[in-house]
Coordinates of C-alpha atoms in Angstrom, one line a residue:
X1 CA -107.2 20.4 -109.9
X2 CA -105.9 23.7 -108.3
X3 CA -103.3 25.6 -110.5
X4 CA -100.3 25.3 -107.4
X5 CA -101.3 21.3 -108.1
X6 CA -100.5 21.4 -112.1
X7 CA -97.5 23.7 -110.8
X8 CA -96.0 20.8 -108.6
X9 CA -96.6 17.9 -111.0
X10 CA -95.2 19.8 -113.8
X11 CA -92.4 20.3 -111.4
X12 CA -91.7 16.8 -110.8
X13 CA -92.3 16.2 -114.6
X14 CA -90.2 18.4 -116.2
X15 CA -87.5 18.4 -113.1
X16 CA -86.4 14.5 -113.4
X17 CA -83.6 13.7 -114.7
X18 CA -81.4 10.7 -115.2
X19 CA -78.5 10.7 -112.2
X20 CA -75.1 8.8 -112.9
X21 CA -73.7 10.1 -109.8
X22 CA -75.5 9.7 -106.5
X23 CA -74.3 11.7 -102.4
X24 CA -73.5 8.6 -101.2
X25 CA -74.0 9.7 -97.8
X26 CA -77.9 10.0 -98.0
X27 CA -80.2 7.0 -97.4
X28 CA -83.4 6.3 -97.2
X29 CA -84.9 5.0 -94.2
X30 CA -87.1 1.8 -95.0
X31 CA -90.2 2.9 -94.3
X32 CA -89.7 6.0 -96.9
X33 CA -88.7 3.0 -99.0
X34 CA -92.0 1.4 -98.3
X35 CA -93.9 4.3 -99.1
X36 CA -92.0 4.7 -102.3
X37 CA -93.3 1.3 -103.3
X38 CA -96.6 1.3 -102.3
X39 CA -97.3 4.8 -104.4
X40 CA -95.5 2.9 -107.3
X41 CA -97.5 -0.3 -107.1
X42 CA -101.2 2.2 -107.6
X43 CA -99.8 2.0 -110.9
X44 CA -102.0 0.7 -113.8
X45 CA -101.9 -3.2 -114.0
X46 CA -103.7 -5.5 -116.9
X47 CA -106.8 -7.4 -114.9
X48 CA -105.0 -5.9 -111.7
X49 CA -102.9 -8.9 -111.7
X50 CA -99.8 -6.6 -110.6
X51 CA -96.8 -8.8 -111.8
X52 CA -94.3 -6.7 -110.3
X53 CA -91.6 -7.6 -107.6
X54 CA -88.9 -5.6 -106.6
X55 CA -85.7 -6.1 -105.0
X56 CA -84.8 -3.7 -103.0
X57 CA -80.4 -3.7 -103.0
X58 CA -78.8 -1.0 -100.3
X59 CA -76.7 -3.3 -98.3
X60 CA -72.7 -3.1 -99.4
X61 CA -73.3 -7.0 -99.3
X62 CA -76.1 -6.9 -101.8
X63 CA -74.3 -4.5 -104.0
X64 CA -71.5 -6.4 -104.3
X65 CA -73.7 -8.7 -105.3
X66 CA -74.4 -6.5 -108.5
X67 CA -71.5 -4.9 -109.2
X68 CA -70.6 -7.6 -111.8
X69 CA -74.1 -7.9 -112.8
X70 CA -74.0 -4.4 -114.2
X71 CA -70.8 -3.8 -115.5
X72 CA -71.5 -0.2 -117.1
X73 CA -73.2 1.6 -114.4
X74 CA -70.8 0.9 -111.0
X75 CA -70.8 4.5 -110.1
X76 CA -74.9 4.2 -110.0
X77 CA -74.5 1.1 -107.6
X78 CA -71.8 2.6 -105.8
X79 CA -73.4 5.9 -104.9
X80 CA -77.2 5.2 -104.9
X81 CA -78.9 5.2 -101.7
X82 CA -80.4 2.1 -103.0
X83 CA -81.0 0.1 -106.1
X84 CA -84.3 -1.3 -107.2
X85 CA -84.4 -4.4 -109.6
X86 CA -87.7 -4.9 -111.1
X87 CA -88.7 -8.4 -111.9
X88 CA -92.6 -9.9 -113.3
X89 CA -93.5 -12.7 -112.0
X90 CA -94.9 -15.1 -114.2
X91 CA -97.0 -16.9 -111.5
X92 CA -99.0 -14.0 -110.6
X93 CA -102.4 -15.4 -110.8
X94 CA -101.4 -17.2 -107.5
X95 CA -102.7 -14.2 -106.1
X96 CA -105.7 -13.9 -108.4
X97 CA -108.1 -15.2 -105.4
X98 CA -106.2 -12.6 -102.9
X99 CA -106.2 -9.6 -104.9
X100 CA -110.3 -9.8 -105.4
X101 CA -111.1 -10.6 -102.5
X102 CA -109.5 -7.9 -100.9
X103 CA -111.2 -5.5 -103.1
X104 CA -114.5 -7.1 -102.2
X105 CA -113.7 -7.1 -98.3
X106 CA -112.7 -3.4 -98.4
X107 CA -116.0 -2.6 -100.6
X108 CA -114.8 -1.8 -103.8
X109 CA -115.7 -4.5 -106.0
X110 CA -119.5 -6.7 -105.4
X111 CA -118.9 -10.6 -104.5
X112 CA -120.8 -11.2 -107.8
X113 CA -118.6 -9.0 -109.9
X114 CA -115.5 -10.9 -108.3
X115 CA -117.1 -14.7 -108.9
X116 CA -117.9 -13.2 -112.4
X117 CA -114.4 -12.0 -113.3
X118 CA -112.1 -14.5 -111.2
X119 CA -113.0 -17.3 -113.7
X120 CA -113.0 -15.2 -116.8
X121 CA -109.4 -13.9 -116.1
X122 CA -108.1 -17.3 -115.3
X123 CA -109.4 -18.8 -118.6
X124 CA -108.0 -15.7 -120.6
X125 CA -104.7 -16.0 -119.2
X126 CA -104.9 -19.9 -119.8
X127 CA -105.2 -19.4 -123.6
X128 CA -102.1 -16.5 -124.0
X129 CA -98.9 -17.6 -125.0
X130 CA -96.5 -17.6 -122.8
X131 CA -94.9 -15.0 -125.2
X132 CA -98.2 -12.6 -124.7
X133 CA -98.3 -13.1 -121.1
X134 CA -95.0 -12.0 -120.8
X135 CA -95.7 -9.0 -123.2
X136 CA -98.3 -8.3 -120.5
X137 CA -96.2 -8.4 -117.6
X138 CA -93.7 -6.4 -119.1
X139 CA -96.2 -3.1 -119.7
X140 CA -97.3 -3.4 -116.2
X141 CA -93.7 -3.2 -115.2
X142 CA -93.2 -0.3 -117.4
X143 CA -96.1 1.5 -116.1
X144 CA -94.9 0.6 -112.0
X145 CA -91.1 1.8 -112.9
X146 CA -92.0 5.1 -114.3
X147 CA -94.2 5.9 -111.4
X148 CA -91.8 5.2 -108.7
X149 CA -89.6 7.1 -110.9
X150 CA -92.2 10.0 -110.3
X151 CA -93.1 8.8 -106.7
X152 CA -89.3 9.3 -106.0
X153 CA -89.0 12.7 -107.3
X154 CA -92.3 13.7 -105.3
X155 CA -90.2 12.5 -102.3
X156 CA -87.2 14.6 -103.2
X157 CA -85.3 12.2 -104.8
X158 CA -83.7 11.2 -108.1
X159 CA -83.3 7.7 -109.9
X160 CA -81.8 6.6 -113.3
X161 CA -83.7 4.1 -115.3
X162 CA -81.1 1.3 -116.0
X163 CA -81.4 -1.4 -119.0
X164 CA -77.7 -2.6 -119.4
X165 CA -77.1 -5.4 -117.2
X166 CA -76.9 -9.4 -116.7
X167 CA -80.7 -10.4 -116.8
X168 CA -79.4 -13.9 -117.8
X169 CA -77.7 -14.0 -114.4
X170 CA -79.5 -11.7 -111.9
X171 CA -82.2 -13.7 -110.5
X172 CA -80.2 -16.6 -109.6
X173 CA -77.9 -13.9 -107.5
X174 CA -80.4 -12.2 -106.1
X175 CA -81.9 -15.9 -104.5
X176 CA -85.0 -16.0 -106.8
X177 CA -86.1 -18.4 -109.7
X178 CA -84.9 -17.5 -112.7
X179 CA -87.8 -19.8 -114.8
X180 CA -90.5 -17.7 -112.1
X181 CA -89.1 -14.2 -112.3
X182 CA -88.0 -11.9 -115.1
X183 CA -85.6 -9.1 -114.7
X184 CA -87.3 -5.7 -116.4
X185 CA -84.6 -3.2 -115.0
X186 CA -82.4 -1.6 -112.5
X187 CA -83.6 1.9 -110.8
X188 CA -81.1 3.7 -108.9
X189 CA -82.7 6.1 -106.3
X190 CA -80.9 8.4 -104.3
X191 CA -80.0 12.4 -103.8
X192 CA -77.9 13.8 -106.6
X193 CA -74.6 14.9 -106.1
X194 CA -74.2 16.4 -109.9
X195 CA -76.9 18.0 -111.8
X196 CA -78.2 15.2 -114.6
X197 CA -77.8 16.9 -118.2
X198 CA -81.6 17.9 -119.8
X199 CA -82.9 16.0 -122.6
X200 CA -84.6 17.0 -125.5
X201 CA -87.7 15.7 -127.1
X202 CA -89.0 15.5 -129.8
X203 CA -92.4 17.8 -130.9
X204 CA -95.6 16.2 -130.0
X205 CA -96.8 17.0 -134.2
X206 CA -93.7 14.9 -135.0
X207 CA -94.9 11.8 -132.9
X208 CA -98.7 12.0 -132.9
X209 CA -101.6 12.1 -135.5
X210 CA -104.7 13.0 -135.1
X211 CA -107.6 10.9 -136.8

């Protein structure tokens, strides 16, 4: 890795910040959206299930839609070029079968290693909770938010990771099964229009041991 690399992703690190208040006059064309997505969705992902689903909200019809539905963060919503809602779905080995045989079409996994792990996957998720599958779902969403997070900035633009809102109610708004898919959180994306204040954290000897 070439020092003007560690330069720009310690740029992109260190530069994001959490925006309240959005240009409302920038958006983001779809296919920039798209490309957004599909750098966030190389994230990490438990047996490469990838649970996520997003909803993508940057119609005035669709954020009327969540205006209620996040009660403490209308001037995100209403300035945002677009808001993301992140959702696991909890039928996701449906595309088990798809997701490995892709990899073995495109050459990166042998058809034995794919007959050998399809099975075994299947019977470990058969014996999980639904509680731990869940639990699983959720870390994979964690993991896919924070990179579009960082996929965003790389594009030039800034987001706010949003917990506070109606999880109870959202999928049923948004048109999708409430019992299938579970709301993780909101991400605002967009250009800011005020600088977002810096953060502190705490030292890495205060939150790390060594063994």
């Amino acid at each position: 890795m070439t020092q003007a690399t560690v330069n720009d992703f310690n740029h992109i690190i260190t530069g994001r910040r959490s925006i309240r208040n959005y240009d409302p006059s920038v958006k983001i064309r779809r296919e920039e959206m798209e490309e957004i997505l599909s750098e966030a969705t190389l994230a990490p992902s438990s047996v490469n299930l990838q649970p996520w689903r997003f909803v993508v909200i940057d119609s005035e019809e669709g954020k009327e839609t969540l205006k209620p539905l996040a009660m403490f963060n209308q001037t995100q919503v209403e300035t945002s070029a677009a808001m993301v809602a992140v959702f696991v779905d909890m039928n996701s080995t449906e595309y088990l079968e798809t997701i490995y045989n892709q990899a073995v079409d495109e050459g990166k996994m042998p058809a034995e290693v794919r007959d050998r792990q399809v099975p075994a996957i299947q019977g470990l998720i058969e014996q999980l909770t639904e509680e731990q599958y869940r639990e699983m779902n959720v870390i994979d969403a964690g993991l896919v938010s924070m990179q579009f997070m960082l996929a965003a900035r790389a594009h030039g633009y800034d987001t706010n990771p949003i917990g506070g809102f109606e999880k109870d109610k959202i999928a049923e708004a948004l048109d999708l099964d409430k019992e299938r898919y579970h709301p993780i959180m909101l991400l605002s994306i967009g250009k800011a229009a005020e600088d977002g204040y810096e953060s502190v954290r705490l030292p890495v000897d205060t939150v790390t041991e060594w063994k």
